[in-house]
Amino acid sequence: GQQLNQSPQSMFIQEGEDVSMNCTSSSIFNTWLWYKQDPGEGPVLLIALYKAGELTSNGRLTAQFGITRKDSFLNISASIPSDVGIYFCAGHTGGGNKLTFGTGTQLKVEL
Amino acid sequence: DVKVTQSSRYLVKRTGEKVFLECVQDMDHENMFWYRQDPGLGLRLIYFSYDVKMKEKGDIPEGYSVSREKKERFSLILESASTNQTSMYLCASSFVAEPNTEAFFGQGTRLTVV
């Protein structure tokens, strides 16, 4: 099945730094989602985006739905140790039931 | 809050056993999904269901079956467990109608087949 291209694959950053990751697709999506997964747990929904160009924040997290509807970005400001985990993007094309997931970005934060 | 609950966090089963993984959601979602997650391979869809008694194959259905007798419950069945089915299994649910199609996940079941 299709997977979205998510980059970077992994990041090792200092506490307090800002983080950016993105997700691209060859297909158009109607909805973009961002999830975080802690080790040994299921993914938790962070942000949902429903409209092209939409910019949405959730605390220190900000995500954008790309104008072309083929990409999305997630930014984390002033990272802290509990930001560690795997971040997944996901897209929904509409007219179907399935989500398409990105390959994940593993974030590690150095104190 | 949406709650998706998987019946076990950890399971150890023997090769050849029939294994049942259960998932229950309390949000009246039409869609329910089973994924497996392996390092480097991301989330792969095994089966999904969009209504009671309805099911569709995902990307990797071989060796698995599913059952949805009630709207809130979706079961994954490993007919004859094999070691290559050792994995993290994730259940999820969502509405069908846009825009609220975001999926909510359970806590996962770590299955080891020995």
mmCIF file of C-alpha atoms in Angstrom:
data_model
loop_
_atom_site.group_PDB
_atom_site.id
_atom_site.type_symbol
_atom_site.label_atom_id
_atom_site.label_comp_id
_atom_site.label_asym_id
_atom_site.label_seq_id
_atom_site.Cartn_x
_atom_site.Cartn_y
_atom_site.Cartn_z
ATOM 1 C CA GLY A 1 0.000 0.000 0.000
ATOM 2 C CA GLN A 2 0.981 3.619 -0.447
ATOM 3 C CA GLN A 3 2.956 5.364 2.257
ATOM 4 C CA LEU A 4 3.596 9.047 2.557
ATOM 5 C CA ASN A 5 7.153 10.362 2.359
ATOM 6 C CA GLN A 6 8.035 11.746 5.761
ATOM 7 C CA SER A 7 11.306 13.483 6.574
ATOM 8 C CA PRO A 8 13.566 13.460 8.329
ATOM 9 C CA GLN A 9 13.568 9.803 9.328
ATOM 10 C CA SER A 10 15.124 10.673 12.667
ATOM 11 C CA MET A 11 16.337 13.726 14.539
ATOM 12 C CA PHE A 12 18.594 14.136 17.514
ATOM 13 C CA ILE A 13 18.250 17.624 18.943
ATOM 14 C CA GLN A 14 19.107 19.638 22.014
ATOM 15 C CA GLU A 15 16.464 20.507 24.590
ATOM 16 C CA GLY A 16 15.047 23.935 23.822
ATOM 17 C CA GLU A 17 15.546 23.704 20.057
ATOM 18 C CA ASP A 18 12.745 24.043 17.551
ATOM 19 C CA VAL A 19 11.908 21.021 15.384
ATOM 20 C CA SER A 20 10.443 20.805 11.896
ATOM 21 C CA MET A 21 9.296 17.769 9.985
ATOM 22 C CA ASN A 22 7.249 17.344 6.855
ATOM 23 C CA CYS A 23 5.229 14.909 4.857
ATOM 24 C CA THR A 24 4.721 14.788 1.093
ATOM 25 C CA SER A 25 2.502 12.818 -1.218
ATOM 26 C CA SER A 26 1.910 12.349 -4.917
ATOM 27 C CA SER A 27 -1.831 12.358 -4.211
ATOM 28 C CA ILE A 28 -4.160 15.080 -2.982
ATOM 29 C CA PHE A 29 -5.593 14.723 0.510
ATOM 30 C CA ASN A 30 -8.701 16.248 2.092
ATOM 31 C CA THR A 31 -7.463 15.810 5.645
ATOM 32 C CA TRP A 32 -3.987 15.763 7.153
ATOM 33 C CA LEU A 33 -3.346 14.359 10.612
ATOM 34 C CA TRP A 34 -0.339 14.304 12.908
ATOM 35 C CA TYR A 35 0.167 11.622 15.568
ATOM 36 C CA LYS A 36 2.757 10.983 18.254
ATOM 37 C CA GLN A 37 3.661 7.514 19.473
ATOM 38 C CA ASP A 38 5.503 6.893 22.734
ATOM 39 C CA PRO A 39 7.480 3.648 23.058
ATOM 40 C CA GLY A 40 5.186 0.662 23.597
ATOM 41 C CA GLU A 41 2.014 2.725 23.204
ATOM 42 C CA GLY A 42 -0.504 3.421 20.438
ATOM 43 C CA PRO A 43 -0.323 6.642 18.385
ATOM 44 C CA VAL A 44 -2.096 9.649 19.882
ATOM 45 C CA LEU A 45 -3.694 12.290 17.664
ATOM 46 C CA LEU A 46 -1.971 15.685 18.011
ATOM 47 C CA ILE A 47 -3.464 17.875 15.295
ATOM 48 C CA ALA A 48 -6.087 17.482 12.552
ATOM 49 C CA LEU A 49 -6.133 19.747 9.468
ATOM 50 C CA TYR A 50 -9.171 19.959 7.198
ATOM 51 C CA LYS A 51 -8.525 22.782 4.735
ATOM 52 C CA ALA A 52 -5.718 23.670 2.316
ATOM 53 C CA GLY A 53 -3.581 26.452 3.790
ATOM 54 C CA GLU A 54 -4.894 25.848 7.304
ATOM 55 C CA LEU A 55 -2.457 26.519 10.139
ATOM 56 C CA THR A 56 -3.360 24.976 13.491
ATOM 57 C CA SER A 57 -1.615 25.029 16.858
ATOM 58 C CA ASN A 58 -1.781 22.753 19.866
ATOM 59 C CA GLY A 59 0.417 24.174 22.609
ATOM 60 C CA ARG A 60 4.007 24.162 21.334
ATOM 61 C CA LEU A 61 2.972 22.270 18.207
ATOM 62 C CA THR A 62 1.969 23.955 14.967
ATOM 63 C CA ALA A 63 0.942 22.132 11.797
ATOM 64 C CA GLN A 64 0.054 23.345 8.329
ATOM 65 C CA PHE A 65 -1.991 21.857 5.515
ATOM 66 C CA GLY A 66 -0.074 22.634 2.314
ATOM 67 C CA ILE A 67 -1.710 24.773 -0.366
ATOM 68 C CA THR A 68 -1.230 22.057 -2.984
ATOM 69 C CA ARG A 69 -2.971 19.566 -0.632
ATOM 70 C CA LYS A 70 -0.018 17.241 -1.233
ATOM 71 C CA ASP A 71 2.026 18.113 1.826
ATOM 72 C CA SER A 72 1.922 19.033 5.480
ATOM 73 C CA PHE A 73 4.379 20.351 8.056
ATOM 74 C CA LEU A 74 4.708 19.954 11.809
ATOM 75 C CA ASN A 75 6.763 22.285 13.980
ATOM 76 C CA ILE A 76 7.580 21.824 17.651
ATOM 77 C CA SER A 77 8.908 24.846 19.457
ATOM 78 C CA ALA A 78 11.273 24.768 22.444
ATOM 79 C CA SER A 79 11.532 20.979 22.602
ATOM 80 C CA ILE A 80 11.521 19.221 25.975
ATOM 81 C CA PRO A 81 12.523 15.647 26.909
ATOM 82 C CA SER A 82 8.920 14.363 26.829
ATOM 83 C CA ASP A 83 8.727 15.264 23.118
ATOM 84 C CA VAL A 84 10.740 12.110 22.485
ATOM 85 C CA GLY A 85 8.872 9.606 20.357
ATOM 86 C CA ILE A 86 7.833 8.819 16.817
ATOM 87 C CA TYR A 87 5.744 11.343 14.911
ATOM 88 C CA PHE A 88 3.506 10.127 12.092
ATOM 89 C CA CYS A 89 1.639 12.070 9.479
ATOM 90 C CA ALA A 90 -1.487 10.615 7.899
ATOM 91 C CA GLY A 91 -3.761 11.670 5.072
ATOM 92 C CA HIS A 92 -7.345 10.962 4.128
ATOM 93 C CA THR A 93 -8.388 11.249 0.475
ATOM 94 C CA GLY A 94 -12.116 11.399 0.973
ATOM 95 C CA GLY A 95 -14.599 8.997 -0.551
ATOM 96 C CA GLY A 96 -12.893 6.104 1.170
ATOM 97 C CA ASN A 97 -12.362 4.844 4.655
ATOM 98 C CA LYS A 98 -8.645 4.373 4.935
ATOM 99 C CA LEU A 99 -5.867 6.622 6.114
ATOM 100 C CA THR A 100 -2.471 6.627 4.455
ATOM 101 C CA PHE A 101 0.390 6.921 6.932
ATOM 102 C CA GLY A 102 3.844 8.391 6.724
ATOM 103 C CA THR A 103 6.919 6.371 7.551
ATOM 104 C CA GLY A 104 7.486 8.259 10.803
ATOM 105 C CA THR A 105 10.052 10.672 12.244
ATOM 106 C CA GLN A 106 11.870 9.474 15.341
ATOM 107 C CA LEU A 107 12.676 12.395 17.638
ATOM 108 C CA LYS A 108 15.331 12.158 20.309
ATOM 109 C CA VAL A 109 16.021 15.043 22.655
ATOM 110 C CA GLU A 110 19.348 15.546 24.344
ATOM 111 C CA LEU A 111 19.283 17.275 27.720
ATOM 112 C CA ASP B 1 -12.829 11.377 25.352
ATOM 113 C CA VAL B 2 -12.657 8.727 22.680
ATOM 114 C CA LYS B 3 -11.644 5.400 24.018
ATOM 115 C CA VAL B 4 -10.333 2.487 22.011
ATOM 116 C CA THR B 5 -9.452 -0.441 24.219
ATOM 117 C CA GLN B 6 -7.476 -3.512 23.228
ATOM 118 C CA SER B 7 -7.984 -6.561 25.384
ATOM 119 C CA SER B 8 -4.322 -7.330 26.071
ATOM 120 C CA ARG B 9 -1.119 -5.281 26.248
ATOM 121 C CA TYR B 10 1.159 -8.313 25.957
ATOM 122 C CA LEU B 11 0.542 -11.819 24.650
ATOM 123 C CA VAL B 12 2.820 -14.819 24.233
ATOM 124 C CA LYS B 13 1.477 -17.643 22.081
ATOM 125 C CA ARG B 14 2.861 -20.851 20.622
ATOM 126 C CA THR B 15 3.286 -21.534 16.929
ATOM 127 C CA GLY B 16 0.107 -23.039 15.495
ATOM 128 C CA GLU B 17 -2.228 -21.642 18.147
ATOM 129 C CA LYS B 18 -5.360 -19.758 17.188
ATOM 130 C CA VAL B 19 -5.085 -16.238 18.574
ATOM 131 C CA PHE B 20 -7.843 -13.684 19.159
ATOM 132 C CA LEU B 21 -7.127 -9.980 19.579
ATOM 133 C CA GLU B 22 -10.118 -7.940 20.704
ATOM 134 C CA CYS B 23 -10.801 -4.250 20.312
ATOM 135 C CA VAL B 24 -13.679 -2.155 21.646
ATOM 136 C CA GLN B 25 -14.488 1.504 20.934
ATOM 137 C CA ASP B 26 -17.021 3.712 22.693
ATOM 138 C CA MET B 27 -17.518 6.486 20.120
ATOM 139 C CA ASP B 28 -20.085 4.844 17.850
ATOM 140 C CA HIS B 29 -17.543 4.928 15.007
ATOM 141 C CA GLU B 30 -18.498 3.161 11.800
ATOM 142 C CA ASN B 31 -14.922 2.330 10.788
ATOM 143 C CA MET B 32 -12.593 0.039 12.664
ATOM 144 C CA PHE B 33 -9.080 -0.986 11.624
ATOM 145 C CA TRP B 34 -6.358 -3.445 12.508
ATOM 146 C CA TYR B 35 -2.724 -2.521 11.812
ATOM 147 C CA ARG B 36 0.556 -4.181 12.557
ATOM 148 C CA GLN B 37 3.685 -2.186 13.250
ATOM 149 C CA ASP B 38 7.199 -3.454 12.736
ATOM 150 C CA PRO B 39 10.482 -1.533 12.987
ATOM 151 C CA GLY B 40 11.333 0.131 9.701
ATOM 152 C CA LEU B 41 8.041 -0.856 8.064
ATOM 153 C CA GLY B 42 5.676 1.669 9.605
ATOM 154 C CA LEU B 43 1.974 0.976 10.073
ATOM 155 C CA ARG B 44 0.549 -1.634 7.735
ATOM 156 C CA LEU B 45 -3.182 -2.179 7.392
ATOM 157 C CA ILE B 46 -4.327 -5.769 7.854
ATOM 158 C CA TYR B 47 -8.120 -5.443 7.624
ATOM 159 C CA PHE B 48 -10.756 -2.836 8.164
ATOM 160 C CA SER B 49 -14.503 -2.798 8.636
ATOM 161 C CA TYR B 50 -16.916 0.009 7.766
ATOM 162 C CA ASP B 51 -20.023 -1.572 9.267
ATOM 163 C CA VAL B 52 -21.233 -4.555 11.247
ATOM 164 C CA LYS B 53 -20.424 -7.822 9.436
ATOM 165 C CA MET B 54 -18.595 -5.880 6.694
ATOM 166 C CA LYS B 55 -14.870 -6.221 6.152
ATOM 167 C CA GLU B 56 -12.271 -5.355 3.584
ATOM 168 C CA LYS B 57 -8.734 -6.579 3.139
ATOM 169 C CA GLY B 58 -5.939 -4.172 3.775
ATOM 170 C CA ASP B 59 -2.378 -4.436 2.532
ATOM 171 C CA ILE B 60 -1.307 -7.577 4.408
ATOM 172 C CA PRO B 61 -4.359 -9.786 5.125
ATOM 173 C CA GLU B 62 -2.652 -13.160 4.637
ATOM 174 C CA GLY B 63 -2.736 -15.307 7.743
ATOM 175 C CA TYR B 64 -5.397 -13.149 9.411
ATOM 176 C CA SER B 65 -9.163 -12.937 9.560
ATOM 177 C CA VAL B 66 -11.520 -10.527 11.319
ATOM 178 C CA SER B 67 -14.953 -10.475 12.853
ATOM 179 C CA ARG B 68 -17.338 -7.598 13.480
ATOM 180 C CA GLU B 69 -20.569 -8.813 15.019
ATOM 181 C CA LYS B 70 -21.283 -5.602 16.941
ATOM 182 C CA LYS B 71 -20.544 -2.016 15.977
ATOM 183 C CA GLU B 72 -18.285 -1.367 18.946
ATOM 184 C CA ARG B 73 -16.179 -4.520 18.706
ATOM 185 C CA PHE B 74 -13.659 -5.664 16.097
ATOM 186 C CA SER B 75 -11.680 -8.870 16.488
ATOM 187 C CA LEU B 76 -8.483 -9.922 14.736
ATOM 188 C CA ILE B 77 -7.912 -13.659 14.433
ATOM 189 C CA LEU B 78 -4.647 -15.394 13.692
ATOM 190 C CA GLU B 79 -5.840 -18.773 12.451
ATOM 191 C CA SER B 80 -2.522 -20.530 13.065
ATOM 192 C CA ALA B 81 0.057 -18.262 14.641
ATOM 193 C CA SER B 82 3.537 -18.207 13.168
ATOM 194 C CA THR B 83 6.743 -16.603 14.391
ATOM 195 C CA ASN B 84 6.637 -14.037 11.585
ATOM 196 C CA GLN B 85 3.432 -12.702 13.120
ATOM 197 C CA THR B 86 5.347 -11.518 16.172
ATOM 198 C CA SER B 87 4.604 -7.802 16.112
ATOM 199 C CA MET B 88 2.840 -4.841 17.679
ATOM 200 C CA TYR B 89 -0.865 -4.858 16.741
ATOM 201 C CA LEU B 90 -2.842 -1.640 16.785
ATOM 202 C CA CYS B 91 -6.594 -1.214 16.576
ATOM 203 C CA ALA B 92 -8.154 2.092 15.505
ATOM 204 C CA SER B 93 -11.604 3.520 14.829
ATOM 205 C CA SER B 94 -13.056 6.537 13.030
ATOM 206 C CA PHE B 95 -16.197 8.060 11.595
ATOM 207 C CA VAL B 96 -16.922 7.614 7.901
ATOM 208 C CA ALA B 97 -18.260 11.079 7.146
ATOM 209 C CA GLU B 98 -15.879 13.937 6.390
ATOM 210 C CA PRO B 99 -14.406 16.033 7.788
ATOM 211 C CA ASN B 100 -14.107 14.083 11.044
ATOM 212 C CA THR B 101 -12.314 11.071 9.631
ATOM 213 C CA GLU B 102 -9.404 11.100 12.054
ATOM 214 C CA ALA B 103 -8.603 7.686 13.513
ATOM 215 C CA PHE B 104 -8.158 7.024 17.226
ATOM 216 C CA PHE B 105 -5.887 4.209 18.332
ATOM 217 C CA GLY B 106 -5.866 1.704 21.136
ATOM 218 C CA GLN B 107 -2.810 1.200 23.327
ATOM 219 C CA GLY B 108 -1.507 -1.689 21.250
ATOM 220 C CA THR B 109 -0.953 -5.403 21.816
ATOM 221 C CA ARG B 110 2.586 -6.706 21.709
ATOM 222 C CA LEU B 111 2.274 -10.291 20.434
ATOM 223 C CA THR B 112 5.152 -12.734 20.628
ATOM 224 C CA VAL B 113 4.817 -16.094 18.889
ATOM 225 C CA VAL B 114 7.302 -18.699 20.076
#
